[in-house]
CSV table of C-alpha atoms in Angstrom, one decimal:
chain,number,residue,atom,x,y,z
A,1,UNK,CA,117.7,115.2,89.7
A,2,UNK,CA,118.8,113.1,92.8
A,3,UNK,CA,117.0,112.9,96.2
A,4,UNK,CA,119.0,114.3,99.0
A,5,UNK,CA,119.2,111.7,102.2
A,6,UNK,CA,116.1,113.6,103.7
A,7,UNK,CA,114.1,113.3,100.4
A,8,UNK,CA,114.8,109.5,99.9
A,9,UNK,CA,114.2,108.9,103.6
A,10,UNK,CA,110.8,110.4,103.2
A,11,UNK,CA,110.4,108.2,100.4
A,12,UNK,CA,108.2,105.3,101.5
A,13,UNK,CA,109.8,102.2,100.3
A,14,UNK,CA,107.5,99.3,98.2
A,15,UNK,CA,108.3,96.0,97.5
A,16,UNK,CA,105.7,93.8,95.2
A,17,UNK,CA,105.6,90.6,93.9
A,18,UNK,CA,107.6,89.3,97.2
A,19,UNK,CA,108.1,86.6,98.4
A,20,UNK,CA,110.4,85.6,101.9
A,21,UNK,CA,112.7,83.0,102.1
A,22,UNK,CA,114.6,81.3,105.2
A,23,UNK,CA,118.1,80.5,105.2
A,24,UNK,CA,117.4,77.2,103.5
A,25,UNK,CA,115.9,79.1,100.6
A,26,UNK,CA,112.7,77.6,101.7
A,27,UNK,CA,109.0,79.7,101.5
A,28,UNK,CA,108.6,81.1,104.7
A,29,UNK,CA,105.5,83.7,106.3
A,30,UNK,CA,107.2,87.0,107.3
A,31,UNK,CA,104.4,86.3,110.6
A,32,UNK,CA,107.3,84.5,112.5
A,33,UNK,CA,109.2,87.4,112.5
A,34,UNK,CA,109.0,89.7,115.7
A,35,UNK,CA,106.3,92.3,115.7
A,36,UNK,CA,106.3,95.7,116.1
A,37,UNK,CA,103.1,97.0,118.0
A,38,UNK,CA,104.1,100.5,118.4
A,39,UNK,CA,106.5,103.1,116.8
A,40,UNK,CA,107.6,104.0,120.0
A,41,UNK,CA,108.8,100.3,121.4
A,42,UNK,CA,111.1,97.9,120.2
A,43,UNK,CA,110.1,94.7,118.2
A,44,UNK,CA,108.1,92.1,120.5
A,45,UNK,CA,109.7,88.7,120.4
A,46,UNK,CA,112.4,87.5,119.7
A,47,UNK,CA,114.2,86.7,115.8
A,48,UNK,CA,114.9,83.3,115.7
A,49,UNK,CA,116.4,82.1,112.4
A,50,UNK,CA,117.3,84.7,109.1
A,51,UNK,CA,114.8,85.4,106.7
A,52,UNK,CA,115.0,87.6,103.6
A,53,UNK,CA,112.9,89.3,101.6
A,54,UNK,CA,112.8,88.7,98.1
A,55,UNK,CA,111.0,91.3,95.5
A,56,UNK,CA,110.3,94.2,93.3
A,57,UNK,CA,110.6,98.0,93.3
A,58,UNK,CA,110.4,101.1,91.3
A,59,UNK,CA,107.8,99.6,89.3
A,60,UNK,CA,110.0,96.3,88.4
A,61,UNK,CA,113.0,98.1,87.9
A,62,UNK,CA,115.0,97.3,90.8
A,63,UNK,CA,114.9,94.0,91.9
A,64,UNK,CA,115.5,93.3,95.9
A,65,UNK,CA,116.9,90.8,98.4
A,66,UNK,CA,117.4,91.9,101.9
A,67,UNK,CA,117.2,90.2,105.3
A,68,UNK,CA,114.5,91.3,107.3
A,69,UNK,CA,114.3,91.3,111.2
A,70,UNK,CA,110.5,92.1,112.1
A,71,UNK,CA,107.3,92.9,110.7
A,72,UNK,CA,104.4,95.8,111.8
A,73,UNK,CA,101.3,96.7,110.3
A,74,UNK,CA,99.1,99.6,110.2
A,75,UNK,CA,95.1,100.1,110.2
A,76,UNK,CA,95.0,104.1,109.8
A,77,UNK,CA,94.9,103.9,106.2
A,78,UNK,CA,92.1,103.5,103.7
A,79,UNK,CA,93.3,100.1,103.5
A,80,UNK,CA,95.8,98.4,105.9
A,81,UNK,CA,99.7,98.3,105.6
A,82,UNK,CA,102.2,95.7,106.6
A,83,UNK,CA,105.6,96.8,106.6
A,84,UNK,CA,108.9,94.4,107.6
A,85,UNK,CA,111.7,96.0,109.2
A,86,UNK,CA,115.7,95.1,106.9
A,87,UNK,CA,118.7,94.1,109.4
A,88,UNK,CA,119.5,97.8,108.4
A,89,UNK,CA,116.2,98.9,110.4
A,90,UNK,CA,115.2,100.1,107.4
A,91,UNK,CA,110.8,99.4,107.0
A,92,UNK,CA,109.6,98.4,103.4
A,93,UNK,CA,105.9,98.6,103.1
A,94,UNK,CA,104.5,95.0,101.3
A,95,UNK,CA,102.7,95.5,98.0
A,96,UNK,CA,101.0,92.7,96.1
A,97,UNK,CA,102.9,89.2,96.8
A,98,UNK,CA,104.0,87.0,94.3
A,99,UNK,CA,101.3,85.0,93.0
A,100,UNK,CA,103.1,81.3,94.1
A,101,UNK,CA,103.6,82.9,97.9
A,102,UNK,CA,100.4,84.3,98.2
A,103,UNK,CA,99.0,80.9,100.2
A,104,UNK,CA,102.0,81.2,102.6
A,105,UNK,CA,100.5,84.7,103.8
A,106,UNK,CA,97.1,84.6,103.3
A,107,UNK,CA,95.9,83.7,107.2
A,108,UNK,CA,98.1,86.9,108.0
A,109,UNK,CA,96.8,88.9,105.3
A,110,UNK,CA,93.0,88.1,106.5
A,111,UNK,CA,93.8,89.1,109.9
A,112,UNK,CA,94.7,92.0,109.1
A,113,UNK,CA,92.3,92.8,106.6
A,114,UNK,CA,89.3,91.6,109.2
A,115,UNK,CA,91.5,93.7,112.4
A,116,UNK,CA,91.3,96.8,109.4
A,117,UNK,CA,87.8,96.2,108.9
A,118,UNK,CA,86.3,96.0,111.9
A,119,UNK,CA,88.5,98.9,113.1
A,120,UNK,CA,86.1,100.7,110.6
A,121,UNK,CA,83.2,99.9,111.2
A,122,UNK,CA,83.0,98.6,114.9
A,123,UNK,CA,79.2,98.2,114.5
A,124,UNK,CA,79.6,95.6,111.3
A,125,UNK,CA,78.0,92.2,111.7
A,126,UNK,CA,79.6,89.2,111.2
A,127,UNK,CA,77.8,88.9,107.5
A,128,UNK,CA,79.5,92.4,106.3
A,129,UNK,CA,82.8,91.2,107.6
A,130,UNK,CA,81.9,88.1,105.8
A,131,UNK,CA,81.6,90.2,102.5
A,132,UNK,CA,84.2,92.3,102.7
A,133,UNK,CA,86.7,89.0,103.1
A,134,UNK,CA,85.4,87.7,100.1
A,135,UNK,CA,85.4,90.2,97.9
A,136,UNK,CA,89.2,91.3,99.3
A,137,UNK,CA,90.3,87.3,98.6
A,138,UNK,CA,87.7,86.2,96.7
């Protein structure tokens, strides 16, 4: 049975085993994108070259390359989400990365992991944030 346009929009979006490339097909951090703080503002910053976003979907069924214009991410959950935001200003949440890219993100993925963290549990010390980190990159 087909989603109507309000199902599928309802329908969060995942991408995994991503990877973003510039217009040089080069490796690049989805990080120097523009940021979204909040749902109700525009992106902060300004887009300076294309990027595009390279992955998987529907558990490896549909394979995806879009260009991408900014980047948010969100503590609320159980564990945090980063989205990026397609020229079509449609937002894909980020699964797992693909294994060669995950170096190019990982100082953004440990910032948000450590903002995520200590959003939890304000009264951590600096050991249990220490702990966590490891056993999330290990």
């Amino acid at each position: 049975m087909a989603l109507s346009e309000d199902e599928a929009d309802a329908v969060p979006l995942l991408v995994s085993n991503y990877h973003f490339v510039d217009e040089k097909n080069e490796p690049i951090s989805f990080a120097l994108l523009p940021i979204q703080w909040n749902k109700d503002e525009g992106v902060d910053g300004e887009k300076k070259d294309e990027m595009f976003l390279y992955g998987n979907m529907d558990n490896g069924l549909q394979r995806i390359y879009k260009e991408v214009v900014a980047w948010k991410f969100d503590l609320l959950d159980a564990i945090p989400e980063i989205s990026v935001c397609t020229k079509d200003n449609v937002w894909i949440k980020l699964g797992k990365p693909r294994k060669s890219f995950e170096e190019t993100i990982r100082e953004v993925l440990i910032t948000v992991h450590c903002l995520h963290f200590t959003r939890m549990n304000a009264e951590a010390s600096g050991k249990s944030v220490w702990e966590y980190l490891s056993k999330a990159f290990g």
